[in-house]
Coordinates of C-alpha atoms and ligand atoms in Angstrom, one line a residue:
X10 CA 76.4 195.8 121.1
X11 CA 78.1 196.0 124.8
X12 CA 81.7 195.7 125.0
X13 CA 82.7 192.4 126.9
X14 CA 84.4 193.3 130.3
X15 CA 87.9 192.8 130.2
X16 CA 88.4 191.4 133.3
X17 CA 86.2 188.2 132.6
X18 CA 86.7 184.9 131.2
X19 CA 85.8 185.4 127.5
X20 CA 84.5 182.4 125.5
X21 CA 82.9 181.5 122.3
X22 CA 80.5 179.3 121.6
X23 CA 79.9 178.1 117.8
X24 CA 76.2 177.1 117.4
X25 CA 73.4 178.7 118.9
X26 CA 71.4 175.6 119.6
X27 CA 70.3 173.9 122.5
X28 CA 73.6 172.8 123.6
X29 CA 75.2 176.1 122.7
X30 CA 72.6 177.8 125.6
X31 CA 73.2 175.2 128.0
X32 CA 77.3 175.8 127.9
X33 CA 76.1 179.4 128.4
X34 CA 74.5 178.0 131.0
X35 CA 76.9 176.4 133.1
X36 CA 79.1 179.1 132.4
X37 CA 76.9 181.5 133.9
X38 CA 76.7 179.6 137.0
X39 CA 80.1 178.9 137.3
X40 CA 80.5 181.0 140.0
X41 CA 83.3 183.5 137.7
X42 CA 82.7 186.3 135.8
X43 CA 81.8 185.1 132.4
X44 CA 81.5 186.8 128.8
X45 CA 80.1 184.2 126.3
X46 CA 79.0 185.1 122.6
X47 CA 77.5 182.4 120.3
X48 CA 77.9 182.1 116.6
X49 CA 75.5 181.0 114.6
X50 CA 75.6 181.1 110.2
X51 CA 71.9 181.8 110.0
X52 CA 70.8 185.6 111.3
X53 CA 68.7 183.8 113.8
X54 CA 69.1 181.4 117.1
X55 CA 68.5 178.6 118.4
X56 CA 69.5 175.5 116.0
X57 CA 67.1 172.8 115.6
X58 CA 64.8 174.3 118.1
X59 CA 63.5 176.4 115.4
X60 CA 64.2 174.2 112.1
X61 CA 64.3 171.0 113.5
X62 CA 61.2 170.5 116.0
X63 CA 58.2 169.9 113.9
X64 CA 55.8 173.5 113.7
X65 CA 53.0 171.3 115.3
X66 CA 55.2 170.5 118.2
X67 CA 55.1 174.1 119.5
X68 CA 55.4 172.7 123.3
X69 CA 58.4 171.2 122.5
X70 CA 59.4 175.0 121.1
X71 CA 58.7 176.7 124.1
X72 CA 62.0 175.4 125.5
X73 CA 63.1 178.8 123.7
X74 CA 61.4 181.1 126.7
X75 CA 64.6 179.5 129.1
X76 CA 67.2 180.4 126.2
X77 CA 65.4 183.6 126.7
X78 CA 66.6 183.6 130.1
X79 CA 69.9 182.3 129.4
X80 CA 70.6 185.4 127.0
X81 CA 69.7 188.1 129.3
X82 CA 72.7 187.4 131.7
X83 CA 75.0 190.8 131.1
X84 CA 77.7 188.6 130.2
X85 CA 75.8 187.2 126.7
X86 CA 75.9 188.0 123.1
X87 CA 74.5 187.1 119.9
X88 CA 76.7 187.2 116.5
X89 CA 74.4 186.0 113.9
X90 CA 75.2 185.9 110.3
X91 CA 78.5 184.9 111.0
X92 CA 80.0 182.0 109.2
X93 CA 83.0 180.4 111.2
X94 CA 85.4 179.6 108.4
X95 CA 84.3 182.5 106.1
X96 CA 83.8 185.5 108.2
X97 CA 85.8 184.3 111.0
X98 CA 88.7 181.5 111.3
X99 CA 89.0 179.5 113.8
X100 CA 92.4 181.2 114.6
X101 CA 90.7 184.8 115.1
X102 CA 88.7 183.4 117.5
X103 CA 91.6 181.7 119.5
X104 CA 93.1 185.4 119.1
X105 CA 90.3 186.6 121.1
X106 CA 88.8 183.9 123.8
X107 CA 90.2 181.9 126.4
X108 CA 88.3 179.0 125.3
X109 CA 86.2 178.0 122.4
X110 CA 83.4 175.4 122.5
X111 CA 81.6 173.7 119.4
X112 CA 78.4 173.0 119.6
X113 CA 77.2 173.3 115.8
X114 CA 75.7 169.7 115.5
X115 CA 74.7 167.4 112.9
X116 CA 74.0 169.2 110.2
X117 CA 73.4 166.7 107.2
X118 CA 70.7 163.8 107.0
X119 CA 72.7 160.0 106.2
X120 CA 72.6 158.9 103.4
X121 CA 70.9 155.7 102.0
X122 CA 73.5 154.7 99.9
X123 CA 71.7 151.5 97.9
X124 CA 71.5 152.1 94.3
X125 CA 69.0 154.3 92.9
X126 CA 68.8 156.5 95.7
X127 CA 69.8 159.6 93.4
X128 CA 66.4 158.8 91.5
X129 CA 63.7 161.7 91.3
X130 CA 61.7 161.5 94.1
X131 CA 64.2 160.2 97.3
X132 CA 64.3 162.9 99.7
X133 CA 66.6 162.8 102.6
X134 CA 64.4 163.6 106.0
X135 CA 66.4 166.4 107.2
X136 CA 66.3 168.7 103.8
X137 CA 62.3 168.0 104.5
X138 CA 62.4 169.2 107.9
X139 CA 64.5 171.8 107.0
X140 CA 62.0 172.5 104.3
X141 CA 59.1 172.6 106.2
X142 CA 60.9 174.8 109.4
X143 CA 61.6 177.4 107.0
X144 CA 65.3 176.8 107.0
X145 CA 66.9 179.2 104.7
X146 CA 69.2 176.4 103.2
X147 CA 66.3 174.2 102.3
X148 CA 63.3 177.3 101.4
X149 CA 64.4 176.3 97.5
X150 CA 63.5 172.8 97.7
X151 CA 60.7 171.2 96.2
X152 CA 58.7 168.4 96.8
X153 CA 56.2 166.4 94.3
X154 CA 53.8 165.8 96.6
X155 CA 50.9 166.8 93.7
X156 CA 51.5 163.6 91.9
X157 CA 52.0 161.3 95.0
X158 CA 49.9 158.7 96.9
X159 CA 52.2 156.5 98.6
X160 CA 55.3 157.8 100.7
X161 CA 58.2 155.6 101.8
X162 CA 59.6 157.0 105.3
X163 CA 63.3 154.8 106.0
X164 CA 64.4 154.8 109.3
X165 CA 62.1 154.2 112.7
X166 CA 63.0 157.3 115.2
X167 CA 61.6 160.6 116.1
X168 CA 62.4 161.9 112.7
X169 CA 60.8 159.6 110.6
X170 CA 57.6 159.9 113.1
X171 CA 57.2 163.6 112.4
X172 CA 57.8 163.3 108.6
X173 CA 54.8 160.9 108.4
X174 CA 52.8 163.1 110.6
X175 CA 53.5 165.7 108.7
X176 CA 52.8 164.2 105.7
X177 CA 49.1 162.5 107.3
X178 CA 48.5 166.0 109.3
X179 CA 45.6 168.2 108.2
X180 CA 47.3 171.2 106.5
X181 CA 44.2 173.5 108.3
X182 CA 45.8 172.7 111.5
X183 CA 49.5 173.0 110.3
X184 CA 48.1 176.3 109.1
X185 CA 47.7 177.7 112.7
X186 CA 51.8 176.5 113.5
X187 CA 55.3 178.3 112.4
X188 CA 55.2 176.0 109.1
X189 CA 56.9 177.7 106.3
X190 CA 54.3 179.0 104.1
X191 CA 55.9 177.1 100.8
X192 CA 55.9 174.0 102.7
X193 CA 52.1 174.5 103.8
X194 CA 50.9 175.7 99.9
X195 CA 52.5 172.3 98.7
X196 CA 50.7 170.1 101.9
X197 CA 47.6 171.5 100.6
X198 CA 48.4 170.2 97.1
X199 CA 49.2 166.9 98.4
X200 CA 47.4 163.9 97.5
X201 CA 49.6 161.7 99.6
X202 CA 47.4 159.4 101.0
X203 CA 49.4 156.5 103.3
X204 CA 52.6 156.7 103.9
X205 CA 54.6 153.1 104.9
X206 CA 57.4 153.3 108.1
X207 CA 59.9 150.9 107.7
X208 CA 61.8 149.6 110.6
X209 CA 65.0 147.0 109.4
X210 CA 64.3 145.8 113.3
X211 CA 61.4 144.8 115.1
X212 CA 58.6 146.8 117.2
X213 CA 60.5 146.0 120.2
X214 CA 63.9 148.4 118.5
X215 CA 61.7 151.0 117.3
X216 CA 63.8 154.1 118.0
X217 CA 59.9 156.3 118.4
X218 CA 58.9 157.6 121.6
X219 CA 55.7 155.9 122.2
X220 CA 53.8 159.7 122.8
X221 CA 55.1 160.2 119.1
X222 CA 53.9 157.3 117.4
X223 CA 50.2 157.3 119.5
X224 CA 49.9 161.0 118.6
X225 CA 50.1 159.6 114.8
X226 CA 46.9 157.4 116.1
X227 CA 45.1 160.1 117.3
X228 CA 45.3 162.0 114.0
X229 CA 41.7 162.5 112.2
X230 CA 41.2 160.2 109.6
X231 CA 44.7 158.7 110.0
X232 CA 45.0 154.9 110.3
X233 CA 47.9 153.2 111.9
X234 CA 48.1 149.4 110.2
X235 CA 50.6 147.1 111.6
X236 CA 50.9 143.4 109.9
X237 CA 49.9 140.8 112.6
X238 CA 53.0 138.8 111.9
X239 CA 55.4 141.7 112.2
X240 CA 54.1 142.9 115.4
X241 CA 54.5 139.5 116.9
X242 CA 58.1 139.3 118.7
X243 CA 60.6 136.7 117.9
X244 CA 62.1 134.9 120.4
X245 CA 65.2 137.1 121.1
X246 CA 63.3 140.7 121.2
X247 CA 60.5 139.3 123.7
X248 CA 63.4 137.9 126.0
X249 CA 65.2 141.5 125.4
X250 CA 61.8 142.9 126.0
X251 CA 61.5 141.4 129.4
X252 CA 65.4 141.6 130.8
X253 CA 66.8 145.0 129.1
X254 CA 64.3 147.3 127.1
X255 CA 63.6 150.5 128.8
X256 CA 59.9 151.2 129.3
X257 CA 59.3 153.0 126.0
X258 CA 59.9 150.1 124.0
X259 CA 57.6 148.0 126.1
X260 CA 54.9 150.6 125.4
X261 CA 55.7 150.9 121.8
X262 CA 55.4 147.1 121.4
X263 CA 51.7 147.2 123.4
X264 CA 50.5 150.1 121.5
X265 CA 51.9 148.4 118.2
X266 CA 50.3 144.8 118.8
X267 CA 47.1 147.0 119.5
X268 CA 47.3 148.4 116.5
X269 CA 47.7 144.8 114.6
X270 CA 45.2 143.7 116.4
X271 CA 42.6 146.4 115.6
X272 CA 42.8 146.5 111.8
X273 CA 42.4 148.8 109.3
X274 CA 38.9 151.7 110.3
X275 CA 38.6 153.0 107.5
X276 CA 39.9 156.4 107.5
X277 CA 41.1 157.8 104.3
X278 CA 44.6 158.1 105.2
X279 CA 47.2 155.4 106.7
X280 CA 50.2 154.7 108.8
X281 CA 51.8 151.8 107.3
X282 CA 54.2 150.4 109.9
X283 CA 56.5 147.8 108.7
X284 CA 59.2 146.3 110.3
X285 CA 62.1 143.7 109.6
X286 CA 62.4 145.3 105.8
X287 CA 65.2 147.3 105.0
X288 CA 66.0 149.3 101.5
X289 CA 68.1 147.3 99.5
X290 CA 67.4 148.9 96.3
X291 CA 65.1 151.7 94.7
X292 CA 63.5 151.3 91.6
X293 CA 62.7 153.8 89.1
X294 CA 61.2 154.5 85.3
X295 CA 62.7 157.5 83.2
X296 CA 64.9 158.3 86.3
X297 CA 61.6 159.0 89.1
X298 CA 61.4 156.9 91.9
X299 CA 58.9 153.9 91.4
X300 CA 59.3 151.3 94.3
X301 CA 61.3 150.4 97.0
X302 CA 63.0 146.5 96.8
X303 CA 63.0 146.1 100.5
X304 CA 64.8 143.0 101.9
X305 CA 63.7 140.6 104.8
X306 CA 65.9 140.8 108.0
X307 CA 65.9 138.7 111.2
X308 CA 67.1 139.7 114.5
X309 CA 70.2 137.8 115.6
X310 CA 72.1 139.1 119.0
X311 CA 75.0 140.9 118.4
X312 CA 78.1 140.2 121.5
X313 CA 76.5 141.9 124.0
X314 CA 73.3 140.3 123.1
X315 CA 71.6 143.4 121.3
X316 CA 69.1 142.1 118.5
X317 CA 70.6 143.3 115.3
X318 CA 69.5 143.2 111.6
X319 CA 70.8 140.2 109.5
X320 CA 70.2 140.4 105.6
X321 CA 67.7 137.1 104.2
X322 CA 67.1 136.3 100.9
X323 CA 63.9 137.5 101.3
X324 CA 62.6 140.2 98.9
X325 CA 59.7 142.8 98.3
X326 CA 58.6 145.6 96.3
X327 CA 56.9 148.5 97.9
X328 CA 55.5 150.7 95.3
X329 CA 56.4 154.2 96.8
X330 CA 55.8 157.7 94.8
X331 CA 59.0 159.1 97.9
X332 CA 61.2 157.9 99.7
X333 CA 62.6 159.7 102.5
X334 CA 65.6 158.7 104.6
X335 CA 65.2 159.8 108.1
X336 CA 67.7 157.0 108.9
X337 CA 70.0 160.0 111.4
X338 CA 72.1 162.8 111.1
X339 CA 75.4 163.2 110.1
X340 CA 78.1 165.8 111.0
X341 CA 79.3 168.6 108.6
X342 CA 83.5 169.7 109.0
X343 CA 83.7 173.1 110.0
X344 CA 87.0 173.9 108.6
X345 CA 89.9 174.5 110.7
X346 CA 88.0 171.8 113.7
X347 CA 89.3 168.2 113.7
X348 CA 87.0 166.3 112.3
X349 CA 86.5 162.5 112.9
X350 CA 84.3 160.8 109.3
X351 CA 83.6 157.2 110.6
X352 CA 81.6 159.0 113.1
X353 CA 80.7 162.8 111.8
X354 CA 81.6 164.4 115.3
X355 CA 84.3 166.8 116.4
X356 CA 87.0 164.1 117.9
X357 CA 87.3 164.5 121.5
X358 CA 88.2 163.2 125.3
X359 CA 84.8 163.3 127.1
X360 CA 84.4 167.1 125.5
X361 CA 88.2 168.4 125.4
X362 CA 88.9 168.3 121.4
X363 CA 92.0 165.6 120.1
X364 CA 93.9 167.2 117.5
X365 CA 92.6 163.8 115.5
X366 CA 90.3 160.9 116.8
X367 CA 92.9 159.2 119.4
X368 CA 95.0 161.9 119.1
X369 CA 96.0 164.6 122.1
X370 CA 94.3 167.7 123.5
X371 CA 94.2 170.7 122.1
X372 CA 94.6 173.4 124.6
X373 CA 90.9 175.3 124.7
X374 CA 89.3 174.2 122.5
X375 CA 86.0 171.9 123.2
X376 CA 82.6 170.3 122.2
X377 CA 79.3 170.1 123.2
X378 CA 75.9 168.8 121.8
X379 CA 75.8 166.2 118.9
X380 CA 78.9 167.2 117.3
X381 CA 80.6 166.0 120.6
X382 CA 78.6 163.0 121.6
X383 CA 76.9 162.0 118.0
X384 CA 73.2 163.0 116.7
X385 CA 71.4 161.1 119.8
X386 CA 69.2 162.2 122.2
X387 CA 66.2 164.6 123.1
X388 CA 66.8 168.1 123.6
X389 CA 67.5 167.9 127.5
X390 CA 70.1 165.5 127.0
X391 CA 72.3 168.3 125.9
X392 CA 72.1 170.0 129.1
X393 CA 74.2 167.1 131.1
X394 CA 76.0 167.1 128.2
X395 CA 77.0 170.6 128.2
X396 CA 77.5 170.8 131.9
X397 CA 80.0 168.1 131.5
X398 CA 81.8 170.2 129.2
X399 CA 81.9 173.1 131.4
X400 CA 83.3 171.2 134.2
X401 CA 86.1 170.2 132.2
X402 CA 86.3 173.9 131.1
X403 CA 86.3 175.2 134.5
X404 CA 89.0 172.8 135.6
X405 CA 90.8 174.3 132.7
X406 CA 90.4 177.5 133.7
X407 CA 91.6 177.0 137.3
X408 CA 94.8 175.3 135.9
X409 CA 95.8 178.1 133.7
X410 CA 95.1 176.2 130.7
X411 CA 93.6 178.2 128.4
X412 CA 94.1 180.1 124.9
X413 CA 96.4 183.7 125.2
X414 CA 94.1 186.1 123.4
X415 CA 95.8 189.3 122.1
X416 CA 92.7 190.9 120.8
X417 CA 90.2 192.7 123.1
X418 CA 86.9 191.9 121.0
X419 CA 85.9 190.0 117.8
X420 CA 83.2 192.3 117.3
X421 CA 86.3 194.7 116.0
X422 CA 86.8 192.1 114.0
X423 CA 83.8 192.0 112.7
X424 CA 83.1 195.2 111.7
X425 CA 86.3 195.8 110.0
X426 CA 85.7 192.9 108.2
X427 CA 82.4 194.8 107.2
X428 CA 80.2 191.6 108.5
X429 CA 76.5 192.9 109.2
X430 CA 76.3 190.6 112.2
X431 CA 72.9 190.5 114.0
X432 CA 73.3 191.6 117.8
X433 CA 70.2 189.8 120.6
X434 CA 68.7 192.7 120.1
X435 CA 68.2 192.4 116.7
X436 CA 66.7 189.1 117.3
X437 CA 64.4 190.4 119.6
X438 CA 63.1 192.7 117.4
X439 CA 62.9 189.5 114.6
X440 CA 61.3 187.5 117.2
X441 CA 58.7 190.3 118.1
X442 CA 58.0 190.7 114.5
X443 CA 57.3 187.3 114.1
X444 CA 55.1 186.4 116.3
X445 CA 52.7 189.8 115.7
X446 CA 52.8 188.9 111.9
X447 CA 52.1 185.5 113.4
X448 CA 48.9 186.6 114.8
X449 CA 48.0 189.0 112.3
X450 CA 47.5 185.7 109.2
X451 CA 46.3 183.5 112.2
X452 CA 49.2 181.8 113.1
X453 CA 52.0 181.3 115.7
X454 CA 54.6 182.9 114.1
X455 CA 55.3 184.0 110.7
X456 CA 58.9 183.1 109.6
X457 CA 60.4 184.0 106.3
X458 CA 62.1 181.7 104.5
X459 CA 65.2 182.6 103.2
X460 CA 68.2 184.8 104.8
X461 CA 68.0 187.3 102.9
X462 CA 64.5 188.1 103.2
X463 CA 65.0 187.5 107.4
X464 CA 68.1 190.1 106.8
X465 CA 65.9 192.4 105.2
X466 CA 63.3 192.7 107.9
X467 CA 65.6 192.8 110.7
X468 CA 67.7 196.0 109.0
X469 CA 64.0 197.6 108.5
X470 CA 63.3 196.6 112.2
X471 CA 67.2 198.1 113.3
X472 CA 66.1 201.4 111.2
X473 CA 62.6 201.7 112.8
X474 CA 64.0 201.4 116.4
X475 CA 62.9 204.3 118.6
Ligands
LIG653 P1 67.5 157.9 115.5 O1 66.6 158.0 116.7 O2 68.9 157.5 115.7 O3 66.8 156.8 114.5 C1 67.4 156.4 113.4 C2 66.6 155.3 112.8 O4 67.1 154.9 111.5 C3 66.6 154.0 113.6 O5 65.4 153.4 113.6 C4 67.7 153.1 112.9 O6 67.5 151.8 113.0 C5 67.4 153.5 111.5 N1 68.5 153.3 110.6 C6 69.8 153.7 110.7 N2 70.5 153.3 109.6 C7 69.6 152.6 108.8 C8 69.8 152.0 107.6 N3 71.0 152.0 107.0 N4 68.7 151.4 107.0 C9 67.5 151.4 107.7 N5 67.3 152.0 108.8 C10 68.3 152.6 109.4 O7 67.6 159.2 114.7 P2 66.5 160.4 114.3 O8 65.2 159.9 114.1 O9 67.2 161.1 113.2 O10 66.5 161.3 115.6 C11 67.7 161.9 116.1 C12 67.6 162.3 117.6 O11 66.6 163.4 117.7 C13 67.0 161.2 118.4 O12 67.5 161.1 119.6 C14 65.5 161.5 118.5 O13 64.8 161.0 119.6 C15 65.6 163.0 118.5 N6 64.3 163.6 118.1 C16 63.3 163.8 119.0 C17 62.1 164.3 118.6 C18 61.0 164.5 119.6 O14 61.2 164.3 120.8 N7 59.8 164.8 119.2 C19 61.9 164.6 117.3 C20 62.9 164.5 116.3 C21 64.1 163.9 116.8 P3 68.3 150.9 114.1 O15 67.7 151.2 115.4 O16 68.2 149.5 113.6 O17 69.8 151.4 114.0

């Protein structure tokens, strides 16, 4: 691993996502001499790239070949396996950087929190994803999808859209992606044969891309049923629709309405979009999920006229073998980074971290991604989010307001504290591996599932090296 130079401005980025390459980024083009080394807890980059973009999305995964890019400045460096708060304290690395930015999302799905949602059988969305990515914290899961017929997805954005697919998807053609082999054995088990979406708002609110939900249509043998009277708009949505909805929602509600209109095909397996219902209980026998008691809602304008979900005494039950909430993310403390819980971010001023939400500035220390702005947006969005970040760093920087580190390198650190951190290189190798293993069973890229096994192969790799 190459020594940083001495002379530049050194600082550490924790999180090897999206956002995490984009402050590396901006840093890069700053215009000053810049070392930057990412930490990430897993022994591989790149975040939600790899275990959060669904493995038949692998256009959306490409964005990896500009990360690529990003890490071949001379001025970069990987430290993988390297748990902030375990193998490193915050404190060691204000002893060694001028600045530290956080940029190590949203780690946990939300909650449902109605009673019964500890039953057998209620899944949150992002241990599924994980699951399915190969995630090394989620390769242990399992999921009964032997003995199931009727998923329940909660939640109507991008997440709940690739669970269903996933779930509806032909395994054959998942076979050909990066899907974790567990997670592909236990597709091909699956007997699930419709699974239901439910919106608490209206086709007009659904958070979806409109590309994600039609791609659900254009699935072989995969229906997508909408109920005539729930795809008609009430009053307030359609005068929302016309005055303040961006495009995608208009699109949604036309392809939705088209939908309603069309009817059911035939096919053998279903899209059940429902809207206006939310969870308000989940019932179960012997402790395993049975149904979901979903409750009616109407849309009444909040104060800036947004439709919003208001509870009727209006009830139905949904007979559902899973449930999965894909109803957001939710931010995990690192320790040692003020943390603020209403809203499961890092608190800070436009990127500069508060020493508590409201609170003042603490001097180099910053935040970028969804642990800065909240679990929102596609993957480009954290780009402008990360340049606006830098800015602030840069101004920073030019003030003199920055952290005094004593210590030349943390990789010192590291290797006194006997920490088998994985270098870019190492990665490369990994990366290299996977993909010719990858094309070797007939897939894009073979990933193994669990750290130690991903350790293992990359010490073989480190050995093997001419
Ligand atoms: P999201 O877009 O914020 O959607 C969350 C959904 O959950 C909304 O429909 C929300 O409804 C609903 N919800 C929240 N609380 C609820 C509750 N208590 N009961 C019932 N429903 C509830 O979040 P996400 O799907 O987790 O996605 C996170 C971000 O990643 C998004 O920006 C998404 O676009 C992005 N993403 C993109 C892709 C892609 O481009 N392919 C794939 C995955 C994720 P309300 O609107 O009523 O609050």
């Amino acid at each position: 691993m190459q020594q940083p130079d001495p002379r530049a401005w050194r600082v550490a980025v924790v999180g090897s996502g999206p956002s995490a390459f984009y402050t590396a980024e901006a840093l890069f083009k700053s215009g000053q001499a810049a070392s930057v080394d990412l930490y990430d807890r897993l022994p591989v980059p790149f975040g939600l790239v790899c275990f959060g973009v669904a493995p038949d999305h692998q256009n959306i995964k490409a964005v990896t070949r500009v990360y690529d890019r990003i890490a071949g400045n001379p001025g970069f460096r990987f430290f993988g396996n390297v748990t902030i708060g375990r193998d490193l304290q915050v404190a060691d690395l204000q002893a060694c950087y001028h600045q530290i930015v956080f940029a190590f999302g949203c780690e946990s799905g939300q909650p449902l929190g109605v009673p019964g949602d500890d039953l057998r059988g209620v899944h949150s969305a992002t241990e599924f994803v994980g699951w399915y990515n190969g995630h090394p914290d989620h390769a242990q899961r399992s999921y009964d999808l032997q003995h199931a017929t009727r998923a329940v997805v909660v939640g109507n954005g991008n997440v709940a859209i690739d669970v269903a697919r996933i779930l509806l998807a032909d395994p054959d053609e998942l076979a050909k992606t990066d899907i974790a082999e567990h997670a592909l054995a236990a597709l091909r088990e699956s007997r699930v044969r419709e699974v239901v979406l439910l919106g608490r708002r209206g086709p007009a609110q659904a958070a979806f891309s409109p590309k994600e939900i039609e791609e659900i249509a254009a699935l072989p043998g995969v229906d997508v049923l909408v109920e005539p009277a729930e795809a008609a708009l009430d009053p307030l949505s359609a005068a929302w629709l016309a005055k303040d909805a961006p495009r995608s929602a208009q699109r949604n509600v036309k392809f939705l309405q088209e939908r309603a209109a069309a009817g059911p095909t035939g096919r053998s397996k279903r899209l059940r979009c429902r809207f206006l219902l939310a969870p308000a209980s989940l019932c179960g026998e012997a402790g395993r999920l049975r149904a979901v008691r979903a409750q009616r809602m109407e849309l009444a304008a909040d104060a800036d006229g947004t439709p919003r979900p208001k509870p009727r005494d209006q009830f139905e039950e949904l007979p559902a073998d899973l449930v999965f909430a894909a109803i957001g993310y939710r931010g995990v403390p690192l320790p040692g980074v003020p943390f603020e819980p209403k809203k499961g971010i890092v608190p800070n001023q436009d990127g500069r971290v508060l020493d508590r939400p409201g609170g003042a500035v603490l001097r180099g220390l910053y935040a970028a991604g969804w642990c800065k702005r909240g679990p929102t947006g596609l993957i480009g969005t954290n780009s402008a989010c990360a340049k606006a970040t830098v800015e602030l760093m840069k101004q920073d920087h030019a003030a003199g307001a920055l952290l005094a580190p004593v210590r030349a390198d943390a990789a010192e650190l590291l290797r006194a504290r006997g920490v088998d951190a994985v270098g870019w290189a190492d990665w490369q190798r990994l990366d290299a591996w996977q993909l010719a293993e990858g094309q070797r069973l007939g897939k894009v890229r073979h990933k193994p599932a669990s750290a130690d096994a991903l350790l293992r192969t990359i010490h073989e790799l480190r050995a093997a090296r001419p």
